[in-house]
mmCIF file of N, CA and C in Angstrom:
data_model
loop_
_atom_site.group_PDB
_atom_site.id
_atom_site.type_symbol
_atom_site.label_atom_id
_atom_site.label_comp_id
_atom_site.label_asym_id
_atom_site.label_seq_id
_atom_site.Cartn_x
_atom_site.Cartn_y
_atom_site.Cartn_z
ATOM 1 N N UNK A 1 11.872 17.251 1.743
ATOM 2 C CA UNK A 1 13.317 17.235 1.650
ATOM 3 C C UNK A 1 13.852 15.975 2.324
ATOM 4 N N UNK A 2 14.637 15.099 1.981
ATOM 5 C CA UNK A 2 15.864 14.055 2.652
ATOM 6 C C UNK A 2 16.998 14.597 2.852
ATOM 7 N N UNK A 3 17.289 13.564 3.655
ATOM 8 C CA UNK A 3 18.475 13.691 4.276
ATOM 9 C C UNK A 3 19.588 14.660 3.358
ATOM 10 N N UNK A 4 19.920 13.536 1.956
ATOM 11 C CA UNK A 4 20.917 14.007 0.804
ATOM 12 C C UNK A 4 19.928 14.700 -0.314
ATOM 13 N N UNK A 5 20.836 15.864 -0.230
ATOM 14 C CA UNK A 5 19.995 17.070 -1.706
ATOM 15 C C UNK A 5 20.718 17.455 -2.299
ATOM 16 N N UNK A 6 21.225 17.857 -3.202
ATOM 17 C CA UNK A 6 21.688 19.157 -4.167
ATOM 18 C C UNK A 6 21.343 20.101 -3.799
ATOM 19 N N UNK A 7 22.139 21.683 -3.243
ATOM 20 C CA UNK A 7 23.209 21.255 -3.183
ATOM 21 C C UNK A 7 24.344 20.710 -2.362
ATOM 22 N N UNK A 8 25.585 20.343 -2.344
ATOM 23 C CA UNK A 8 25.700 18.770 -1.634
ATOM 24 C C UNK A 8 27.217 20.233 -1.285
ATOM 25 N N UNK A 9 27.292 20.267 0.195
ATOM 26 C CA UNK A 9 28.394 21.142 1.033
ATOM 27 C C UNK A 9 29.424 20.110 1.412
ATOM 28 N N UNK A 10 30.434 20.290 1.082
ATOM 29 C CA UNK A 10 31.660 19.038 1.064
ATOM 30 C C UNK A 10 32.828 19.525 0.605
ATOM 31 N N UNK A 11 33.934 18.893 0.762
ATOM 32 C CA UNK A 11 35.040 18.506 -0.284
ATOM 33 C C UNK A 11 34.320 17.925 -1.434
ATOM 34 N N UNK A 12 34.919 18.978 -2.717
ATOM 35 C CA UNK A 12 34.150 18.607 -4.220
ATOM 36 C C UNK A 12 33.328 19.340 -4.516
ATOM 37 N N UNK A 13 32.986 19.838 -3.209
ATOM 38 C CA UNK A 13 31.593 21.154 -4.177
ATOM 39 C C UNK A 13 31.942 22.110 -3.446
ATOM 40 N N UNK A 14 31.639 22.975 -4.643
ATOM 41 C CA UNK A 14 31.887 24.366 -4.203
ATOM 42 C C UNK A 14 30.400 25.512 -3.994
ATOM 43 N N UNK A 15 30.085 25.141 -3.123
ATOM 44 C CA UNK A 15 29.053 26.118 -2.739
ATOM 45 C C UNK A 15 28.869 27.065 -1.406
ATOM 46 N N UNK A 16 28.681 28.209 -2.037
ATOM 47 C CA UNK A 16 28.772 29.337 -1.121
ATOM 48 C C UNK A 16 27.442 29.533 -0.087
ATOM 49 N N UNK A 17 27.689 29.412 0.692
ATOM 50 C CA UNK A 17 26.578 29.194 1.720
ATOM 51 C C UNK A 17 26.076 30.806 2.278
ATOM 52 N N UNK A 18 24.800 31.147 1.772
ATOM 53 C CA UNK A 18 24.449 32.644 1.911
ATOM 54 C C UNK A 18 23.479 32.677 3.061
ATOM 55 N N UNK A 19 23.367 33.894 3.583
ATOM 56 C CA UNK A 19 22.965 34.516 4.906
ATOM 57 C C UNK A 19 20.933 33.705 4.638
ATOM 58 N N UNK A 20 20.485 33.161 5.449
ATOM 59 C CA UNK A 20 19.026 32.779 5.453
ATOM 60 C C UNK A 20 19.016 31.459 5.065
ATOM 61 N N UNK A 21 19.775 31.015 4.159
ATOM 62 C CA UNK A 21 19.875 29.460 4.211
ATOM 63 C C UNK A 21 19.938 28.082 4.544
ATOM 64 N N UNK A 22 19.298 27.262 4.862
ATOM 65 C CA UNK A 22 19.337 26.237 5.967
ATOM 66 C C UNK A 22 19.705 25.141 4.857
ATOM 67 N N UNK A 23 20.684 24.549 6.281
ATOM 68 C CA UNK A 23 21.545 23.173 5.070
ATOM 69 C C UNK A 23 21.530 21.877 6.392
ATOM 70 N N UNK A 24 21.195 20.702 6.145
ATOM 71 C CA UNK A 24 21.616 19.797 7.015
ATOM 72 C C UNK A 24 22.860 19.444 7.184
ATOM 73 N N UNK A 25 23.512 18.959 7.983
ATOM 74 C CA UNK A 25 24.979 18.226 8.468
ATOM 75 C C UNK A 25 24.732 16.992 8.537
ATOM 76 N N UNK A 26 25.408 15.814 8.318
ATOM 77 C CA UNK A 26 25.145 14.350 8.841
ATOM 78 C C UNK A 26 26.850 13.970 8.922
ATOM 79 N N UNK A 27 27.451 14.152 9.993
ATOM 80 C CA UNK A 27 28.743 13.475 10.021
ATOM 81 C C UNK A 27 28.540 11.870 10.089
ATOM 82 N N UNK A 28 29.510 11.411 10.067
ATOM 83 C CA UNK A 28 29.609 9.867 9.953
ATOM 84 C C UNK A 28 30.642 9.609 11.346
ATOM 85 N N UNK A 29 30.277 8.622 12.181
ATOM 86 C CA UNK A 29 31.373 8.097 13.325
ATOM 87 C C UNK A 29 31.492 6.931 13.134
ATOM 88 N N UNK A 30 32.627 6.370 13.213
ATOM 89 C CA UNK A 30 33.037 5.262 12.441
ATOM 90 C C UNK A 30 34.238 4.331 13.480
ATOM 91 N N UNK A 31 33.997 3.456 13.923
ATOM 92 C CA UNK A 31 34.657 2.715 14.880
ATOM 93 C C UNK A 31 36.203 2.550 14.655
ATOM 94 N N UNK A 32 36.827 2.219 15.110
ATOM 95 C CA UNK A 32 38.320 2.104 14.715
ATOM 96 C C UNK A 32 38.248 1.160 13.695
ATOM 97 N N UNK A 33 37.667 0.040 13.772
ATOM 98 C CA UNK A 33 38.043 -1.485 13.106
ATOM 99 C C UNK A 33 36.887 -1.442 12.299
ATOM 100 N N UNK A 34 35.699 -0.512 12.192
ATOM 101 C CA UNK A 34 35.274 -0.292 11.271
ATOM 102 C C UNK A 34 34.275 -0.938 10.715
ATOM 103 N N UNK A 35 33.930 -0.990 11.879
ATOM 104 C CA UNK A 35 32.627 -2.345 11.933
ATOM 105 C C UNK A 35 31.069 -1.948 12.585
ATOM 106 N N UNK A 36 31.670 -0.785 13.166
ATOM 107 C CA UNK A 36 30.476 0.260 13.996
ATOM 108 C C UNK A 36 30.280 1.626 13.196
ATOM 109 N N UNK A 37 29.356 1.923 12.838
ATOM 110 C CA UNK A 37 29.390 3.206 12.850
ATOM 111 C C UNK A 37 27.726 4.387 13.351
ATOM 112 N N UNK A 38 27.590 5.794 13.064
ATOM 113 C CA UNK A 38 26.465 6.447 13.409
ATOM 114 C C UNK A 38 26.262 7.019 12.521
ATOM 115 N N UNK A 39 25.454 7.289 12.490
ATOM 116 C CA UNK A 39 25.078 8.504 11.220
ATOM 117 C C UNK A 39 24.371 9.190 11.618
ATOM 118 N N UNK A 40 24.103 10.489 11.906
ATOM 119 C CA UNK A 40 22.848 11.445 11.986
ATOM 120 C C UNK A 40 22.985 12.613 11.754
ATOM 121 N N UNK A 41 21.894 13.662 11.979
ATOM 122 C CA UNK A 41 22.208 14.978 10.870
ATOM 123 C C UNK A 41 21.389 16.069 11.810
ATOM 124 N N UNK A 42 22.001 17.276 12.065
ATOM 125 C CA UNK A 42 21.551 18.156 12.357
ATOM 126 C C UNK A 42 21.201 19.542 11.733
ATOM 127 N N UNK A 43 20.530 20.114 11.801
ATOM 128 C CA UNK A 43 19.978 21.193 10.338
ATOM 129 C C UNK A 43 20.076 22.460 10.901
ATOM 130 N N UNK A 44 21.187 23.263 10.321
ATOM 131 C CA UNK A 44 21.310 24.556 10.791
ATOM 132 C C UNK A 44 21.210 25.788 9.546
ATOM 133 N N UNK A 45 20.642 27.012 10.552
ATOM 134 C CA UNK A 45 20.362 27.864 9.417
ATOM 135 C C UNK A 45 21.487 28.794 9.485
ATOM 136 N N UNK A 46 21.709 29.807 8.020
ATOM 137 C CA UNK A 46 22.832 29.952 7.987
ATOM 138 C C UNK A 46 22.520 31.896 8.300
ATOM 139 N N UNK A 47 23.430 32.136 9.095
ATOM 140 C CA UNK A 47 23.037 33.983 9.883
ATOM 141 C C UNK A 47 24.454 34.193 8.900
ATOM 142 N N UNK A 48 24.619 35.924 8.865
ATOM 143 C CA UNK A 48 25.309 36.879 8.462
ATOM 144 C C UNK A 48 26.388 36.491 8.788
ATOM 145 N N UNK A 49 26.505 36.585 10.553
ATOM 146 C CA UNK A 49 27.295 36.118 11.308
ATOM 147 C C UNK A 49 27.968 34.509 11.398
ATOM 148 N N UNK A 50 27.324 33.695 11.117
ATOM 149 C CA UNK A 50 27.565 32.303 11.271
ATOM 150 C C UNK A 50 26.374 31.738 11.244
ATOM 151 N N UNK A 51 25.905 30.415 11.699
ATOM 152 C CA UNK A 51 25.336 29.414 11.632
ATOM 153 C C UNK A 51 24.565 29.557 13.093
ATOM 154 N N UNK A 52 23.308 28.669 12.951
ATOM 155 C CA UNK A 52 22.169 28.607 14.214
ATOM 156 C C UNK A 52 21.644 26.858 14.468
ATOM 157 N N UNK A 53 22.232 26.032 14.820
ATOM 158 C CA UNK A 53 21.909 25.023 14.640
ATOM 159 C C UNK A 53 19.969 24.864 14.972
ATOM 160 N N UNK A 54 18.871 24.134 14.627
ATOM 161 C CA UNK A 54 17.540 24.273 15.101
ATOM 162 C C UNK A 54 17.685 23.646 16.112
ATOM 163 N N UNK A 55 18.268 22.888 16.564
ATOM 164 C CA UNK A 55 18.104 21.731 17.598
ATOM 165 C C UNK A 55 19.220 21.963 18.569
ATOM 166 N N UNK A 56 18.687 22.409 19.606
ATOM 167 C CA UNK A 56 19.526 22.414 21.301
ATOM 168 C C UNK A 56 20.186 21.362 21.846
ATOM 169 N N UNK A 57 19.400 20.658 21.121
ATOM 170 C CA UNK A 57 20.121 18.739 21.969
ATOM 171 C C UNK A 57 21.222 18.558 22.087
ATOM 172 N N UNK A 58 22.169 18.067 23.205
ATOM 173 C CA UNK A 58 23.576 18.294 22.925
ATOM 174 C C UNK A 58 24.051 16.550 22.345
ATOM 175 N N UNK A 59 24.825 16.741 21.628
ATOM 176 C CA UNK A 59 25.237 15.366 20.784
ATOM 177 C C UNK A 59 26.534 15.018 21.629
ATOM 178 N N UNK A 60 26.006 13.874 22.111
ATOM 179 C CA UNK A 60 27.491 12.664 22.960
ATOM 180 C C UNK A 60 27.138 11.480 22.444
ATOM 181 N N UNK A 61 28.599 10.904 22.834
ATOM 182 C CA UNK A 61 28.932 9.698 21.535
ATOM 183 C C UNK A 61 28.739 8.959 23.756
ATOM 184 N N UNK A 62 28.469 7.597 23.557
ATOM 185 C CA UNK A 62 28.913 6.762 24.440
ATOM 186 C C UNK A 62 29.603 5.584 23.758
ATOM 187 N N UNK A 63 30.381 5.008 24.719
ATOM 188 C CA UNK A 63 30.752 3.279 24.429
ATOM 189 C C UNK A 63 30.214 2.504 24.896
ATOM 190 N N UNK A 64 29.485 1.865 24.385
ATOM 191 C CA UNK A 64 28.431 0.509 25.092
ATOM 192 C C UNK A 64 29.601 -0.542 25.515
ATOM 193 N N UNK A 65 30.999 -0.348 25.675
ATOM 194 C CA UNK A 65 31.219 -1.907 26.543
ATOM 195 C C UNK A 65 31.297 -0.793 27.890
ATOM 196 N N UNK A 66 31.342 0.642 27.997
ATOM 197 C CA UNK A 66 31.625 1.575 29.504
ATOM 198 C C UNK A 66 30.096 1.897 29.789
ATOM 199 N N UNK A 67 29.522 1.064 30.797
ATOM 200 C CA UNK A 67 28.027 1.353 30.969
ATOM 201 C C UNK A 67 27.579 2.555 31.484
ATOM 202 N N UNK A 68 27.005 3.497 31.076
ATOM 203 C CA UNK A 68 26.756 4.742 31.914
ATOM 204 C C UNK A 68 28.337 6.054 31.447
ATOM 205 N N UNK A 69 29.254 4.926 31.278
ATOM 206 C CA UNK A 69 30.266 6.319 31.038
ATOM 207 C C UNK A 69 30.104 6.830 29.635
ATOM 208 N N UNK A 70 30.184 8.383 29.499
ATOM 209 C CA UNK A 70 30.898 8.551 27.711
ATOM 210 C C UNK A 70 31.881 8.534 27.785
ATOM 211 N N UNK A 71 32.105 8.160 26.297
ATOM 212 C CA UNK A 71 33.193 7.791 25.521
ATOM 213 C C UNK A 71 34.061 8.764 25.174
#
């Protein structure tokens, strides 16, 4: 499997996301001026109840001109 599959969860598609199903996420972060951006994707499976992401890692954005601080 890659990153991008069919079927594609968005604005534009209409797909119903059922209980046992695992779908990746990849948001996009995108600099003001639009010259920076991130891309990455986290893959969660889909419960009765809601969603289980696989991965614990917690996702922070930093600013590389604030050394050590997040952004």
């Amino acid at each position: 499997m890659t990153m991008i599959e069919h079927p594609r969860i968005g604005e534009a598609f209409n797909v119903e996301l059922r209980e046992d199903m695992v779908c990746s996420m990849h948001p996009h972060v995108i600099s003001a001026d639009e010259r920076t951006c991130l891309y990455f994707q986290d893959t969660w499976h889909v419960q009765a109840d809601g969603a289980v992401p696989f991965s614990d890692a917690p996702v922070e954005f930093y600013d590389p001109r604030a050394v050590g601080e997040p952004a």
